[in-house]
Amino acid sequence: MEPIVWEWVNFLVRWLHVITAIAWIGSSFYFIHLDLSLRRRDGLPNGVAGEAWQVHGGGFYNMMKYTVAPPELPEKLTWFKWEAYATWLSGFALLSVLYYHGAALYMIDPAVLDIPWWGAVLLSLGALGLGWHVYDRLCKSPLGKDDVKLAAAGFVFLVLVAWGLSHLFSGRAAMLHVGALIGTMMSANVFRIIIPNQTKAVAAMKAGRVPDPALGKQAKQRSLHNNYLTLPVVFLMISNHYPLAFGTRYSWVIVAVVLVVGAVIRHFFNSRHAGKPTPWWTWAVAAAGVAVIVGLSAAGTRTESAAAAPARVEFAQVEEVVLSRCSMCHAAQPVWEGIGVAPRGVMLDSAEAIGRHAPQIRTWAALSDAMPPGNVTGITPEERRLLAAWTDQLPR
């Protein structure tokens, strides 16, 4: 029963994480849109930066934003914070259930760094904690006074993190952890900066003081970071389902390109919402970035064979590799401890099944090193080259 229980725990925690993430991203996108669409007009109350009229669900809404705070606090004030907290907590729970519980299978690649499971968990926790601290210090440094310079420094920092993690974890875990770090930064922005600053503003008003405008400015900067990081973090979080994203030689470069693509797409919508000239060029940049990602994903695995690709591969050679390296999990009755059923329902324990799943074998084990996870069965670069050559010679 244990594999079944863990599978359902995984599923239910993932479900919760997706739900809370939708709630957080939805509210974040809405308020960025609202903030950018505010317009000034004569007759607005003192301290109001602008207003926006909206229609939804058959009703009309008149939204106004105060630059610092209203003259008097309303009796009821809605706080938007639990979406962010629940997203991070459910994400960390999912990280624990899937990656920490299965560290030997999903986090560790002996060819990259041969460490015990607890060492991988400590490295993960350290990366998340230290990563937030470095980012926070960058924001509070003199660079924080210039949004463009801060964005450039943040980009370089995240690319260096992606490169460093690729030398600590398996490709799957490395890319996932870049996403986890960005998610931690975004949630911590809410928990450590945005909500505390808003709380201080409320406390000042209750005490009869004028809130410090710097509090709102700092919170808005972090909120803007969260807005531009949302699309990249979603890509990184779902990347573990796509081996050509995480299991290839230049996965850390793919992370760098994704950061740019996600940012320019958000810039397009932000500009439109603000009523500025439409930056159609952003879609050209995004399309070029996607083309670069596709090209990088074709570069092969991180460990390439020095031997030339065989001119002709016999199926018996392929069958021997697959049965010895893959069928302990991908079988009607898996023999790998903790695996109750064949992953994704893919069984590779017969010649007919191997032939039927040739495209998946090519993607997951030949063009990338996604399988076996953590290379637990010790498949060699030469064997991956053989699988690639075999799938090349199959009729399309």
CSV table of C-alpha atoms in Angstrom, one decimal:
chain,number,residue,atom,x,y,z
A,1,MET,CA,0.0,0.0,0.0
A,2,GLU,CA,2.9,2.4,0.6
A,3,PRO,CA,3.5,3.3,-3.1
A,4,ILE,CA,-0.2,3.8,-3.6
A,5,VAL,CA,-0.5,6.1,-0.5
A,6,TRP,CA,2.5,8.2,-1.6
A,7,GLU,CA,1.1,8.4,-5.1
A,8,TRP,CA,-2.2,9.9,-3.8
A,9,VAL,CA,-0.4,12.2,-1.4
A,10,ASN,CA,1.6,13.4,-4.3
A,11,PHE,CA,-1.5,13.9,-6.4
A,12,LEU,CA,-3.5,15.7,-3.7
A,13,VAL,CA,-0.7,18.0,-2.7
A,14,ARG,CA,0.0,18.9,-6.4
A,15,TRP,CA,-3.7,19.6,-6.8
A,16,LEU,CA,-3.7,22.0,-3.9
A,17,HIS,CA,-0.5,23.6,-5.2
A,18,VAL,CA,-2.1,24.2,-8.6
A,19,ILE,CA,-5.3,25.6,-7.1
A,20,THR,CA,-3.4,28.1,-4.8
A,21,ALA,CA,-1.0,29.1,-7.5
A,22,ILE,CA,-4.0,29.9,-9.8
A,23,ALA,CA,-5.5,32.1,-7.1
A,24,TRP,CA,-2.2,33.9,-6.4
A,25,ILE,CA,-1.3,34.4,-10.1
A,26,GLY,CA,-4.9,35.5,-10.9
A,27,SER,CA,-5.0,38.1,-8.1
A,28,SER,CA,-1.4,39.3,-9.0
A,29,PHE,CA,-2.2,39.7,-12.7
A,30,TYR,CA,-5.5,41.5,-11.9
A,31,PHE,CA,-4.0,44.1,-9.5
A,32,ILE,CA,-1.0,44.8,-11.9
A,33,HIS,CA,-3.6,45.3,-14.7
A,34,LEU,CA,-5.7,47.5,-12.4
A,35,ASP,CA,-2.7,49.6,-11.3
A,36,LEU,CA,-1.5,50.2,-14.8
A,37,SER,CA,-5.0,51.0,-16.1
A,38,LEU,CA,-5.7,53.8,-13.5
A,39,ARG,CA,-6.4,57.2,-15.1
A,40,ARG,CA,-6.5,60.6,-13.5
A,41,ARG,CA,-9.4,63.0,-13.9
A,42,ASP,CA,-10.6,66.2,-12.4
A,43,GLY,CA,-12.7,65.8,-9.2
A,44,LEU,CA,-11.0,62.8,-7.7
A,45,PRO,CA,-10.6,62.8,-3.9
A,46,ASN,CA,-7.3,64.1,-2.5
A,47,GLY,CA,-4.6,61.5,-2.5
A,48,VAL,CA,-6.1,59.4,-5.2
A,49,ALA,CA,-3.7,58.5,-8.0
A,50,GLY,CA,-6.3,57.5,-10.4
A,51,GLU,CA,-9.4,55.4,-11.1
A,52,ALA,CA,-10.6,52.7,-13.4
A,53,TRP,CA,-14.1,51.7,-14.4
A,54,GLN,CA,-14.6,48.0,-15.0
A,55,VAL,CA,-17.5,45.7,-15.9
A,56,HIS,CA,-17.7,42.0,-14.9
A,57,GLY,CA,-20.5,39.5,-14.3
A,58,GLY,CA,-23.2,42.0,-15.2
A,59,GLY,CA,-22.0,44.7,-12.8
A,60,PHE,CA,-20.0,47.9,-12.9
A,61,TYR,CA,-17.1,48.7,-10.6
A,62,ASN,CA,-15.4,52.0,-9.9
A,63,MET,CA,-11.9,51.3,-8.6
A,64,MET,CA,-9.7,54.0,-7.1
A,65,LYS,CA,-6.1,53.9,-5.7
A,66,TYR,CA,-4.7,56.1,-3.0
A,67,THR,CA,-1.0,57.1,-3.5
A,68,VAL,CA,-0.2,56.5,0.2
A,69,ALA,CA,-3.4,55.8,2.1
A,70,PRO,CA,-7.0,57.1,2.4
A,71,PRO,CA,-7.8,59.8,5.0
A,72,GLU,CA,-9.6,57.3,7.1
A,73,LEU,CA,-9.4,53.5,7.2
A,74,PRO,CA,-12.6,51.7,6.2
A,75,GLU,CA,-14.2,49.4,8.7
A,76,LYS,CA,-13.3,46.3,6.6
A,77,LEU,CA,-10.0,45.9,4.7
A,78,THR,CA,-9.3,42.9,2.5
A,79,TRP,CA,-5.7,41.6,2.6
A,80,PHE,CA,-4.3,39.6,-0.4
A,81,LYS,CA,-1.7,37.4,1.2
A,82,TRP,CA,-3.0,33.9,1.9
A,83,GLU,CA,-2.8,33.0,-1.8
A,84,ALA,CA,0.9,33.6,-1.8
A,85,TYR,CA,1.5,31.8,1.5
A,86,ALA,CA,-0.6,28.8,0.6
A,87,THR,CA,1.2,28.5,-2.8
A,88,TRP,CA,4.6,28.4,-1.2
A,89,LEU,CA,3.6,26.0,1.6
A,90,SER,CA,1.9,23.6,-0.7
A,91,GLY,CA,4.8,23.9,-3.1
A,92,PHE,CA,7.3,23.1,-0.3
A,93,ALA,CA,5.1,20.1,0.7
A,94,LEU,CA,5.2,18.8,-2.9
A,95,LEU,CA,8.9,19.3,-3.0
A,96,SER,CA,9.2,17.3,0.2
A,97,VAL,CA,6.8,14.5,-0.9
A,98,LEU,CA,8.3,14.0,-4.3
A,99,TYR,CA,11.9,15.2,-4.3
A,100,TYR,CA,13.0,14.9,-0.7
A,101,HIS,CA,11.3,11.6,-0.1
A,102,GLY,CA,12.6,10.3,-3.5
A,103,ALA,CA,16.0,12.2,-3.4
A,104,ALA,CA,18.0,9.1,-4.6
A,105,LEU,CA,15.7,8.8,-7.6
A,106,TYR,CA,14.9,12.4,-8.5
A,107,MET,CA,17.6,14.7,-7.1
A,108,ILE,CA,20.9,12.9,-7.2
A,109,ASP,CA,22.9,12.1,-10.3
A,110,PRO,CA,26.1,10.3,-9.3
A,111,ALA,CA,27.7,11.5,-12.6
A,112,VAL,CA,27.1,15.1,-11.4
A,113,LEU,CA,27.6,14.9,-7.7
A,114,ASP,CA,27.5,11.6,-5.8
A,115,ILE,CA,26.1,12.5,-2.4
A,116,PRO,CA,23.7,10.9,0.2
A,117,TRP,CA,20.0,11.7,0.1
A,118,TRP,CA,20.3,13.9,3.2
A,119,GLY,CA,23.1,15.9,1.6
A,120,ALA,CA,20.9,16.6,-1.4
A,121,VAL,CA,18.1,17.8,0.9
A,122,LEU,CA,20.5,20.1,2.8
A,123,LEU,CA,21.8,21.5,-0.4
A,124,SER,CA,18.2,22.2,-1.5
A,125,LEU,CA,17.3,24.0,1.7
A,126,GLY,CA,20.5,26.0,1.6
A,127,ALA,CA,19.9,27.0,-2.0
A,128,LEU,CA,16.4,28.3,-1.2
A,129,GLY,CA,17.4,30.1,2.0
A,130,LEU,CA,20.7,31.6,0.7
A,131,GLY,CA,19.1,32.5,-2.7
A,132,TRP,CA,16.4,34.6,-1.0
A,133,HIS,CA,19.0,36.3,1.2
A,134,VAL,CA,21.2,37.3,-1.8
A,135,TYR,CA,18.2,38.6,-3.8
A,136,ASP,CA,16.9,40.6,-0.8
A,137,ARG,CA,20.3,42.1,-0.3
A,138,LEU,CA,20.5,43.1,-3.9
A,139,CYS,CA,17.1,44.9,-3.6
A,140,LYS,CA,18.3,46.7,-0.5
A,141,SER,CA,21.6,47.7,-2.0
A,142,PRO,CA,22.2,50.9,-4.0
A,143,LEU,CA,21.2,48.9,-7.1
A,144,GLY,CA,17.7,48.9,-5.7
A,145,LYS,CA,17.4,52.6,-6.5
A,146,ASP,CA,17.5,51.8,-10.3
A,147,ASP,CA,15.0,49.3,-11.5
A,148,VAL,CA,16.8,48.5,-14.7
A,149,LYS,CA,20.2,47.9,-13.0
A,150,LEU,CA,18.5,45.8,-10.3
A,151,ALA,CA,16.7,43.7,-13.0
A,152,ALA,CA,20.0,43.1,-14.8
A,153,ALA,CA,21.7,42.1,-11.5
A,154,GLY,CA,18.8,39.8,-10.7
A,155,PHE,CA,18.9,38.2,-14.1
A,156,VAL,CA,22.7,37.5,-13.8
A,157,PHE,CA,22.1,36.1,-10.3
A,158,LEU,CA,19.4,33.6,-11.4
A,159,VAL,CA,21.5,32.5,-14.3
A,160,LEU,CA,24.4,31.8,-12.0
A,161,VAL,CA,22.1,29.9,-9.7
A,162,ALA,CA,20.9,27.8,-12.6
A,163,TRP,CA,24.4,27.0,-13.7
A,164,GLY,CA,25.5,26.2,-10.1
A,165,LEU,CA,22.5,23.9,-9.5
A,166,SER,CA,23.2,22.0,-12.7
A,167,HIS,CA,26.5,21.0,-11.0
A,168,LEU,CA,24.8,19.8,-7.9
A,169,PHE,CA,21.6,18.0,-8.9
A,170,SER,CA,20.1,15.9,-11.7
A,171,GLY,CA,18.9,18.0,-14.6
A,172,ARG,CA,15.3,17.6,-13.5
A,173,ALA,CA,16.0,18.7,-9.9
A,174,ALA,CA,18.3,21.5,-11.0
A,175,MET,CA,15.6,23.2,-13.1
A,176,LEU,CA,12.9,22.6,-10.6
A,177,HIS,CA,15.0,24.2,-7.9
A,178,VAL,CA,15.5,27.3,-9.9
A,179,GLY,CA,11.7,27.6,-10.1
A,180,ALA,CA,11.4,26.8,-6.4
A,181,LEU,CA,13.9,29.6,-5.6
A,182,ILE,CA,12.0,32.1,-7.7
A,183,GLY,CA,8.8,31.0,-6.0
A,184,THR,CA,10.4,31.4,-2.6
A,185,MET,CA,11.6,34.9,-3.6
A,186,MET,CA,8.1,35.9,-4.8
A,187,SER,CA,6.4,34.5,-1.7
A,188,ALA,CA,9.0,36.0,0.7
A,189,ASN,CA,8.5,39.3,-1.1
A,190,VAL,CA,4.8,39.2,0.1
A,191,PHE,CA,5.6,37.8,3.6
A,192,ARG,CA,8.7,39.9,4.4
A,193,ILE,CA,8.2,43.1,2.5
A,194,ILE,CA,4.8,43.8,0.9
A,195,ILE,CA,2.5,42.8,3.8
A,196,PRO,CA,4.7,44.1,6.6
A,197,ASN,CA,5.0,47.5,4.8
A,198,GLN,CA,1.2,47.6,4.4
A,199,THR,CA,0.8,46.7,8.0
A,200,LYS,CA,3.1,49.5,9.0
A,201,ALA,CA,1.1,51.9,6.9
A,202,VAL,CA,-2.1,50.8,8.6
A,203,ALA,CA,-0.6,51.1,12.1
A,204,ALA,CA,0.6,54.6,11.3
A,205,MET,CA,-2.9,55.7,10.2
A,206,LYS,CA,-4.4,54.2,13.4
A,207,ALA,CA,-1.9,56.2,15.4
A,208,GLY,CA,-2.8,59.4,13.6
A,209,ARG,CA,0.4,59.6,11.6
A,210,VAL,CA,1.0,59.9,7.8
A,211,PRO,CA,2.4,56.6,6.5
A,212,ASP,CA,5.9,56.7,5.0
A,213,PRO,CA,5.6,56.8,1.2
A,214,ALA,CA,8.8,54.8,0.9
A,215,LEU,CA,7.0,51.7,2.3
A,216,GLY,CA,4.6,51.7,-0.6
A,217,LYS,CA,7.3,52.3,-3.1
A,218,GLN,CA,9.4,49.4,-1.8
A,219,ALA,CA,6.3,47.1,-1.8
A,220,LYS,CA,5.4,48.1,-5.3
A,221,GLN,CA,8.9,47.3,-6.6
A,222,ARG,CA,8.7,43.8,-5.1
A,223,SER,CA,5.3,43.3,-6.5
A,224,LEU,CA,6.6,44.3,-10.0
A,225,HIS,CA,9.3,41.7,-9.6
A,226,ASN,CA,6.7,39.1,-8.8
A,227,ASN,CA,4.8,40.1,-11.9
A,228,TYR,CA,7.7,39.7,-14.3
A,229,LEU,CA,8.8,36.4,-12.7
A,230,THR,CA,5.4,34.7,-12.9
A,231,LEU,CA,5.7,33.3,-16.4
A,232,PRO,CA,9.2,32.0,-16.0
A,233,VAL,CA,8.4,30.3,-12.7
A,234,VAL,CA,5.4,28.5,-14.3
A,235,PHE,CA,7.6,27.3,-17.1
A,236,LEU,CA,10.2,26.0,-14.7
A,237,MET,CA,7.7,24.3,-12.4
A,238,ILE,CA,6.2,22.3,-15.3
A,239,SER,CA,9.5,21.7,-17.0
A,240,ASN,CA,10.0,18.4,-15.1
A,241,HIS,CA,7.4,16.8,-17.4
A,242,TYR,CA,9.5,17.8,-20.5
A,243,PRO,CA,12.9,16.1,-20.7
A,244,LEU,CA,14.2,18.2,-23.6
A,245,ALA,CA,13.9,21.2,-21.2
A,246,PHE,CA,15.8,19.9,-18.2
A,247,GLY,CA,17.7,16.8,-19.4
A,248,THR,CA,19.9,18.3,-22.0
A,249,ARG,CA,23.4,19.9,-22.0
A,250,TYR,CA,22.4,23.5,-21.9
A,251,SER,CA,19.5,23.4,-19.6
A,252,TRP,CA,20.9,26.3,-17.5
A,253,VAL,CA,21.1,28.4,-20.7
A,254,ILE,CA,17.5,27.5,-21.4
A,255,VAL,CA,16.6,29.0,-18.0
A,256,ALA,CA,18.3,32.2,-19.0
A,257,VAL,CA,16.3,32.5,-22.2
A,258,VAL,CA,13.1,31.6,-20.5
A,259,LEU,CA,13.6,34.5,-18.0
A,260,VAL,CA,13.9,36.9,-21.0
A,261,VAL,CA,10.9,35.4,-22.9
A,262,GLY,CA,8.7,35.5,-19.9
A,263,ALA,CA,9.7,39.1,-19.1
A,264,VAL,CA,9.1,40.5,-22.6
A,265,ILE,CA,5.7,38.8,-22.8
A,266,ARG,CA,4.7,40.4,-19.5
A,267,HIS,CA,6.1,43.8,-20.8
A,268,PHE,CA,3.7,43.5,-23.8
A,269,PHE,CA,0.6,43.1,-21.6
A,270,ASN,CA,1.8,45.6,-19.0
A,271,SER,CA,2.3,48.2,-21.7
A,272,ARG,CA,-1.1,47.5,-23.2
A,273,HIS,CA,-2.8,47.8,-19.9
A,274,ALA,CA,-1.1,51.1,-19.2
A,275,GLY,CA,-2.3,52.6,-22.5
A,276,LYS,CA,1.2,52.9,-23.9
A,277,PRO,CA,2.1,52.2,-27.5
A,278,THR,CA,1.8,48.5,-28.2
A,279,PRO,CA,5.3,46.9,-28.2
A,280,TRP,CA,4.7,44.4,-30.9
A,281,TRP,CA,8.5,43.7,-31.0
A,282,THR,CA,8.2,41.7,-27.8
A,283,TRP,CA,6.6,38.8,-29.7
A,284,ALA,CA,9.5,38.7,-32.2
A,285,VAL,CA,11.9,38.5,-29.2
A,286,ALA,CA,9.7,35.8,-27.6
A,287,ALA,CA,9.6,33.8,-30.8
A,288,ALA,CA,13.3,34.1,-31.3
A,289,GLY,CA,13.8,33.0,-27.7
A,290,VAL,CA,11.6,29.9,-28.2
A,291,ALA,CA,13.6,29.1,-31.4
A,292,VAL,CA,16.8,29.3,-29.4
A,293,ILE,CA,15.4,27.0,-26.7
A,294,VAL,CA,14.4,24.4,-29.2
A,295,GLY,CA,17.9,24.6,-30.8
A,296,LEU,CA,19.6,24.3,-27.4
A,297,SER,CA,17.4,21.3,-26.5
A,298,ALA,CA,18.8,19.4,-29.5
A,299,ALA,CA,22.4,19.7,-28.3
A,300,GLY,CA,22.2,16.3,-26.6
A,301,THR,CA,22.9,15.1,-23.0
A,302,ARG,CA,25.4,16.5,-20.6
A,303,THR,CA,27.6,13.4,-21.0
A,304,GLU,CA,28.4,12.7,-24.6
A,305,SER,CA,30.0,9.6,-26.0
A,306,ALA,CA,33.4,10.1,-27.7
A,307,ALA,CA,32.6,7.1,-30.0
A,308,ALA,CA,31.1,7.7,-33.4
A,309,ALA,CA,27.4,6.8,-33.8
A,310,PRO,CA,27.0,3.3,-35.2
A,311,ALA,CA,26.1,3.1,-38.9
A,312,ARG,CA,23.5,0.4,-38.3
A,313,VAL,CA,21.9,-0.8,-35.1
A,314,GLU,CA,20.3,-4.2,-34.7
A,315,PHE,CA,17.2,-4.4,-32.6
A,316,ALA,CA,18.8,-7.0,-30.4
A,317,GLN,CA,21.3,-4.4,-29.2
A,318,VAL,CA,18.5,-2.0,-28.4
A,319,GLU,CA,16.5,-4.7,-26.6
A,320,GLU,CA,19.5,-5.6,-24.4
A,321,VAL,CA,20.0,-1.9,-23.3
A,322,VAL,CA,16.3,-1.3,-22.6
A,323,LEU,CA,15.8,-4.5,-20.7
A,324,SER,CA,18.9,-4.0,-18.6
A,325,ARG,CA,18.5,-0.2,-18.0
A,326,CYS,CA,14.7,0.5,-18.1
A,327,SER,CA,12.5,-2.6,-17.5
A,328,MET,CA,13.0,-2.8,-13.8
A,329,CYS,CA,10.6,0.1,-13.5
A,330,HIS,CA,8.8,0.0,-16.8
A,331,ALA,CA,7.3,-3.5,-16.5
A,332,ALA,CA,4.0,-5.1,-15.6
A,333,GLN,CA,5.4,-5.8,-12.2
A,334,PRO,CA,8.2,-3.3,-11.5
A,335,VAL,CA,11.0,-4.6,-9.2
A,336,TRP,CA,12.4,-1.2,-8.2
A,337,GLU,CA,11.6,-0.5,-4.6
A,338,GLY,CA,8.9,2.1,-4.1
A,339,ILE,CA,7.6,1.8,-7.7
A,340,GLY,CA,4.1,0.1,-7.6
A,341,VAL,CA,3.2,0.5,-11.3
A,342,ALA,CA,5.1,1.4,-14.5
A,343,PRO,CA,5.6,5.2,-14.6
A,344,ARG,CA,3.2,6.8,-17.0
A,345,GLY,CA,1.9,3.3,-17.8
A,346,VAL,CA,4.9,2.8,-20.2
A,347,MET,CA,6.0,-0.8,-20.1
A,348,LEU,CA,9.3,-1.8,-21.8
A,349,ASP,CA,9.5,-5.5,-20.9
A,350,SER,CA,9.0,-6.9,-24.4
A,351,ALA,CA,10.2,-6.4,-27.9
A,352,GLU,CA,6.8,-5.3,-29.1
A,353,ALA,CA,6.5,-2.7,-26.3
A,354,ILE,CA,10.0,-1.4,-26.9
A,355,GLY,CA,9.1,-0.8,-30.6
A,356,ARG,CA,5.8,0.9,-29.8
A,357,HIS,CA,7.5,3.3,-27.4
A,358,ALA,CA,10.4,4.2,-29.6
A,359,PRO,CA,9.5,8.0,-29.7
A,360,GLN,CA,9.4,8.1,-25.9
A,361,ILE,CA,12.7,6.3,-25.6
A,362,ARG,CA,14.3,8.7,-28.0
A,363,THR,CA,13.1,11.8,-26.1
A,364,TRP,CA,13.6,10.6,-22.5
A,365,ALA,CA,16.8,8.4,-22.8
A,366,ALA,CA,18.6,9.3,-26.1
A,367,LEU,CA,18.2,13.0,-26.8
A,368,SER,CA,18.1,13.8,-23.0
A,369,ASP,CA,19.3,12.1,-19.8
A,370,ALA,CA,15.9,12.3,-18.1
A,371,MET,CA,15.7,8.5,-17.9
A,372,PRO,CA,16.7,6.6,-16.0
A,373,PRO,CA,16.1,9.2,-13.3
A,374,GLY,CA,19.4,10.1,-11.6
A,375,ASN,CA,20.8,7.4,-13.9
A,376,VAL,CA,20.2,4.9,-11.2
A,377,THR,CA,20.8,2.0,-13.5
A,378,GLY,CA,24.1,3.4,-14.9
A,379,ILE,CA,23.2,3.7,-18.6
A,380,THR,CA,26.3,4.8,-20.5
A,381,PRO,CA,26.8,7.6,-23.1
A,382,GLU,CA,27.5,4.9,-25.6
A,383,GLU,CA,24.2,3.2,-24.9
A,384,ARG,CA,22.4,6.5,-25.3
A,385,ARG,CA,24.1,7.1,-28.6
A,386,LEU,CA,23.0,3.6,-29.7
A,387,LEU,CA,19.4,4.3,-28.8
A,388,ALA,CA,19.6,7.6,-30.7
A,389,ALA,CA,21.0,5.9,-33.8
A,390,TRP,CA,18.3,3.2,-33.6
A,391,THR,CA,15.5,5.8,-33.5
A,392,ASP,CA,17.1,7.7,-36.3
A,393,GLN,CA,16.9,4.7,-38.6
A,394,LEU,CA,13.2,4.0,-37.9
A,395,PRO,CA,10.7,5.0,-40.6
A,396,ARG,CA,9.0,8.4,-39.8
